[in-house]
Short mmCIF file of C-alpha atoms in Angstrom, two decimals:
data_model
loop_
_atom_site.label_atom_id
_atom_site.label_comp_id
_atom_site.label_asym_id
_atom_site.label_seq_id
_atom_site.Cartn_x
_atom_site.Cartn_y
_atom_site.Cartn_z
CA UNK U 1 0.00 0.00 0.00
CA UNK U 2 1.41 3.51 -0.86
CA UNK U 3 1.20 6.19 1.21
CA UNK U 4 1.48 9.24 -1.28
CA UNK U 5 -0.85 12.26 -0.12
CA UNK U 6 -4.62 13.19 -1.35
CA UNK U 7 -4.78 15.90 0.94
CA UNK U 8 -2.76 18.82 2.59
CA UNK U 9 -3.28 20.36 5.74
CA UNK U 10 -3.30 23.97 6.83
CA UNK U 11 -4.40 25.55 9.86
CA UNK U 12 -7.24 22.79 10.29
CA UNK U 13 -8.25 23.48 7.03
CA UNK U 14 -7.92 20.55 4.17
CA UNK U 15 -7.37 21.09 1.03
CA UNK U 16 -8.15 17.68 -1.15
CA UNK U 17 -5.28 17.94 -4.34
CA UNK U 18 -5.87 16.76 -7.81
CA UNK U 19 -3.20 13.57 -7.60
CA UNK U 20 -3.40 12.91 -11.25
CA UNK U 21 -0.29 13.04 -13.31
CA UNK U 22 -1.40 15.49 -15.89
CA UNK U 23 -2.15 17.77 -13.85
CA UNK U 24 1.17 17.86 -12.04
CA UNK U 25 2.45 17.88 -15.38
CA UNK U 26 0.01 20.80 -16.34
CA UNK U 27 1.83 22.21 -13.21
CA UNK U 28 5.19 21.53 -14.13
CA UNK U 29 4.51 23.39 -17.91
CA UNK U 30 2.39 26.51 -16.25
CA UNK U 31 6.07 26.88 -13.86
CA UNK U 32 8.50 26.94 -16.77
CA UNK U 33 5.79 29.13 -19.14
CA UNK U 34 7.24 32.89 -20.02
CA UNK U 35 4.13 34.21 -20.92
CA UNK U 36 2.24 34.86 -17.01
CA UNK U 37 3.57 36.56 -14.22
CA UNK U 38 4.54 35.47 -11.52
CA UNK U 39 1.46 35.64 -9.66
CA UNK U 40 -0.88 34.37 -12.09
CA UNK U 41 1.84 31.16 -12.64
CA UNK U 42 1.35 30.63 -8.76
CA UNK U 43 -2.55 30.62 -8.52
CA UNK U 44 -2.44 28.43 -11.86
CA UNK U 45 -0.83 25.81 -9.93
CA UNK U 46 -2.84 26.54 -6.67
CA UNK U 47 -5.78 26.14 -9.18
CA UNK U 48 -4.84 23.46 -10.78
CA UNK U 49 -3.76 21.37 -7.40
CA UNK U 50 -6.60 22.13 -4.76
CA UNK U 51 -9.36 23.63 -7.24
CA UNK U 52 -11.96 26.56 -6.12
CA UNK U 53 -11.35 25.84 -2.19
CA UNK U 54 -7.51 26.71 -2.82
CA UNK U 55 -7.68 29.50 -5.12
CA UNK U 56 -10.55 31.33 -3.35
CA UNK U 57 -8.72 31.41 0.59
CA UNK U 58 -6.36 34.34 -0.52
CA UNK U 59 -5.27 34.06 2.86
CA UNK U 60 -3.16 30.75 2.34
CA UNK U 61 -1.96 31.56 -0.87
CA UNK U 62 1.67 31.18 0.18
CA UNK U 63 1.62 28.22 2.20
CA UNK U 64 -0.82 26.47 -0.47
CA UNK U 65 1.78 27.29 -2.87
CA UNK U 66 4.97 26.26 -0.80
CA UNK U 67 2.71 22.84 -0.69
CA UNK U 68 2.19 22.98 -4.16
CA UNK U 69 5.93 22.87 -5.09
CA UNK U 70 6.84 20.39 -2.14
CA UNK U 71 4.08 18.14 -4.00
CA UNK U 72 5.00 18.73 -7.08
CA UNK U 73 9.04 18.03 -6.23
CA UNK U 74 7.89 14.61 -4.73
CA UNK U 75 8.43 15.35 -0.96
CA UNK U 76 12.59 15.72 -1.99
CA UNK U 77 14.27 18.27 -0.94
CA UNK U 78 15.25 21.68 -3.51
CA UNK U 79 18.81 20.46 -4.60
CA UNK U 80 21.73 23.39 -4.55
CA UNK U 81 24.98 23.88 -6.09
CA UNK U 82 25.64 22.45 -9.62
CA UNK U 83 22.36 22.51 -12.07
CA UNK U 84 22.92 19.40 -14.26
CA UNK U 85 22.07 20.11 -17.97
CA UNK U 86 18.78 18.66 -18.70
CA UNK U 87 18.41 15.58 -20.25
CA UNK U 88 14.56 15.38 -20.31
CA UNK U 89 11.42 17.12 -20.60
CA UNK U 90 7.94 15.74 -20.09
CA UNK U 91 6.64 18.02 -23.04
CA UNK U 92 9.25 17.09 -25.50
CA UNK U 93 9.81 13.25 -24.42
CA UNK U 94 6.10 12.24 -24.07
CA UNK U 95 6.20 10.14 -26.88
CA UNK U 96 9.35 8.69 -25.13
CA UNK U 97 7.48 8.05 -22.01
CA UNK U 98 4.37 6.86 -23.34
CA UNK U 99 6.59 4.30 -25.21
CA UNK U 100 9.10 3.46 -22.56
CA UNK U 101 6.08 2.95 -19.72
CA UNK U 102 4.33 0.71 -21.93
CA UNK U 103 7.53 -1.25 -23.12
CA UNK U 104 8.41 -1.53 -19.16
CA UNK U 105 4.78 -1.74 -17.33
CA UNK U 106 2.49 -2.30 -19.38
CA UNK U 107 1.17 0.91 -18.99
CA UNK U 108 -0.82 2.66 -21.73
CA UNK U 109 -0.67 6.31 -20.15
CA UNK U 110 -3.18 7.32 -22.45
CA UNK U 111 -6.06 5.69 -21.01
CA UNK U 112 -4.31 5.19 -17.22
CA UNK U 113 -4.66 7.39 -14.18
CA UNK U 114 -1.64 7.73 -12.01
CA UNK U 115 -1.29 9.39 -9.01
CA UNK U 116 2.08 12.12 -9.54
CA UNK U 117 4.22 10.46 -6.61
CA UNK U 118 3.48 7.24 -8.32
CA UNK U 119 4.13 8.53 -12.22
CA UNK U 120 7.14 10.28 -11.10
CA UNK U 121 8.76 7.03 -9.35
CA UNK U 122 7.93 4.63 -12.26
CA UNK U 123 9.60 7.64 -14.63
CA UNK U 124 12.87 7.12 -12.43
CA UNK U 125 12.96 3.64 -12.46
CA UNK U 126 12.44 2.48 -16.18
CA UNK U 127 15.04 0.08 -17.34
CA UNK U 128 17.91 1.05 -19.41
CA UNK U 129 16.46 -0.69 -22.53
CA UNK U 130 13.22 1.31 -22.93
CA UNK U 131 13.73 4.18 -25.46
CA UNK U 132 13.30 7.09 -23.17
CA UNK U 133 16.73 6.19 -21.24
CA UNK U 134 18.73 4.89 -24.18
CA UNK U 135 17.59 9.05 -25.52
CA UNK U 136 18.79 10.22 -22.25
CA UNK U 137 22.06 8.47 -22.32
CA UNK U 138 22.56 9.61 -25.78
CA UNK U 139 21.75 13.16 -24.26
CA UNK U 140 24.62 12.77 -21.65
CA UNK U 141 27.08 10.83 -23.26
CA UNK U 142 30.60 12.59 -23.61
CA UNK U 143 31.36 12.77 -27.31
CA UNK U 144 35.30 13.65 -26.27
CA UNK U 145 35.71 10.53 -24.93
CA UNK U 146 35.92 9.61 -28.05
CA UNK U 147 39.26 9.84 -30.75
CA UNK U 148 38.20 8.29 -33.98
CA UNK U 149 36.70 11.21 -36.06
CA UNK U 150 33.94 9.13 -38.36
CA UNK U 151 33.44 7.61 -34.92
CA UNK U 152 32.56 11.10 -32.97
CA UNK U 153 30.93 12.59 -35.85
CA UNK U 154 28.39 10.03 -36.10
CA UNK U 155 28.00 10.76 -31.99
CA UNK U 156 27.58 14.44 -32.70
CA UNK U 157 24.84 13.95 -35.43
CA UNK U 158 22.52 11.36 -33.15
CA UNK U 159 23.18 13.79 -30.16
CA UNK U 160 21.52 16.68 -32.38
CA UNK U 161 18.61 14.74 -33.43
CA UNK U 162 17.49 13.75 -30.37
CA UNK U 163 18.69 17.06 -28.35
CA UNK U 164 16.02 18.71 -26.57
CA UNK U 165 14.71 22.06 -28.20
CA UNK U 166 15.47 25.19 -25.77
CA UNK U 167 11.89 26.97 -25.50
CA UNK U 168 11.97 30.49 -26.11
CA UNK U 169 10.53 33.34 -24.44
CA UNK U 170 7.33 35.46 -26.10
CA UNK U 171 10.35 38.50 -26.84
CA UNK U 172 12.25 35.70 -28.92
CA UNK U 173 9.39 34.06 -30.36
CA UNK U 174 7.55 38.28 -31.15
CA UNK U 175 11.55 38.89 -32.78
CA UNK U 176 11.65 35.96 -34.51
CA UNK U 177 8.16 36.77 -36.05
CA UNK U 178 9.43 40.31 -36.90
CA UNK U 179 12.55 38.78 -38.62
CA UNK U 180 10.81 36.61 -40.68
CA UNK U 181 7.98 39.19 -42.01
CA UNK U 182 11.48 41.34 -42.77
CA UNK U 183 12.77 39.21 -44.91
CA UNK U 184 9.47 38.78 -46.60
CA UNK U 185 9.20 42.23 -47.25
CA UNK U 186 6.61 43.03 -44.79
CA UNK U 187 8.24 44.89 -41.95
CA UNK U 188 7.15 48.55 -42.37
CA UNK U 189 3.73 48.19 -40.08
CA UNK U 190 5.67 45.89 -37.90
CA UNK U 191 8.21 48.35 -36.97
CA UNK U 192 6.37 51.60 -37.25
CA UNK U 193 4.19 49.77 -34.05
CA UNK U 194 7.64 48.85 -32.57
CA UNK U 195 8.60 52.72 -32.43
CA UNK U 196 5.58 53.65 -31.33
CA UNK U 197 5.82 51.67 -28.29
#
C-alpha cells in the first residue's frame, strides 16, 4: 500500500489535491511558461492542485503554494549547487514516455490514471532498454571521450537529433516573427508599431 498524499493540511483546514499526473504535469509546464507573471503562474498551480477551495482562501496563498511545489518536487528536498544540464522534458519526451512505460509496465498512459508520486517514481525507475533512457544516455554521453573522427561525428549527429529544443521566451518568439515578415518584405507596419511603443 502507498502512502502518497490526497490531501494537505493547513491551519485545520484541508485542502483535497488533484493527484493525477497530468495535472502535475500541467503544473510543471504553467512553472517553466514565459508568458504569465509570476502571480498568475502561482494561482495556476494553486488552481490546478486544490481547485476553487484553494484559489478562493487568498489568505493561504503562500503556504498552499509552498505545498504545491513540495508536492510537485515529490516530498525531496530543492537540490543546490551544480544545475545538471537537462536531459529530459515531459513536453518534448512524451512520446518517449508513453513508449518506454508501456515497453516496461504495461502501462498505456493514455487511457491510465496515475497518481504524480506514483508517475514520477515509475519515470525514475524504467530500465535502461526502454527508449526514453537509451535518448537520455545519448543526451549525456561525452562525445570527447571519443578519438576516432567518423566515430565522434556520427556521436555528434545522433546527439543533435534527439537534443532537446530550448523553448523560447514570447520577446524571442515576437523577434523571430518580426525577422521573418522582414525578410518577406513586410516589416514597415511591424516596426512603425515597434517605435511607437
Amino acid at each position: 500500500m502507498n502512502n502518497y498524499p490526497k490531501f494537505a493540511k493547513i491551519d485545520n483546514k484541508q485542502y483535497g489535491i488533484n493527484t493525477d499526473y497530468k495535472v502535475a504535469l500541467k503544473c510543471i509546464d504553467v512553472a517553466e511558461s514565459t508568458n504569465v507573471t509570476d502571480e498568475e503562474r502561482a494561482l495556476a498551480i494553486i488552481f490546478l492542485l486544490f481547485g476553487e477551495k484553494g484559489l478562493n482562501d487568498a489568505n493561504n496563498w503562500e503556504r498552499l503554494l509552498k505545498v504545491a511545489l513540495k508536492y510537485l518536487r515529490c516530498n525531496q528536498e530543492e537540490t543546490d549547487g551544480n544545475i545538471e544540464e537537462k536531459n529530459m522534458d515531459f513536453k518534448q519526451d512524451w512520446g518517449y514516455i508513453r513508449t518506454s512505460f508501456f515497453y516496461d509496465y504495461k502501462i498505456d498512459l493514455d487511457v491510465t490514471s496515475l497518481h504524480w508520486w506514483s508517475f514520477y517514481e515509475k519515470t525514475c525507475g524504467l530500465s535502461e532498454k526502454c527508449i526514453l533512457n537509451r535518448i537520455r544516455f545519448l543526451r549525456d554521453f561525452d562525445v570527447s571521450q571519443i578519438k576516432d573522427i567518423t566515430e565522434k561525428e556520427k556521436w555528434i549527429k545522433q546527439k543533435q537529433q534527439v537534443a532537446l529544443k530550448e523553448e523560447k521566451t514570447a520577446e524571442e518568439k515576437r523577434l523571430d516573427k518580426l525577422f521573418k515578415k522582414q525578410m518577406k518584405g513586410e516589416w514597415q507596419n511591424e516596426c512603425r508599431w515597434v517605435l511607437k511603443n
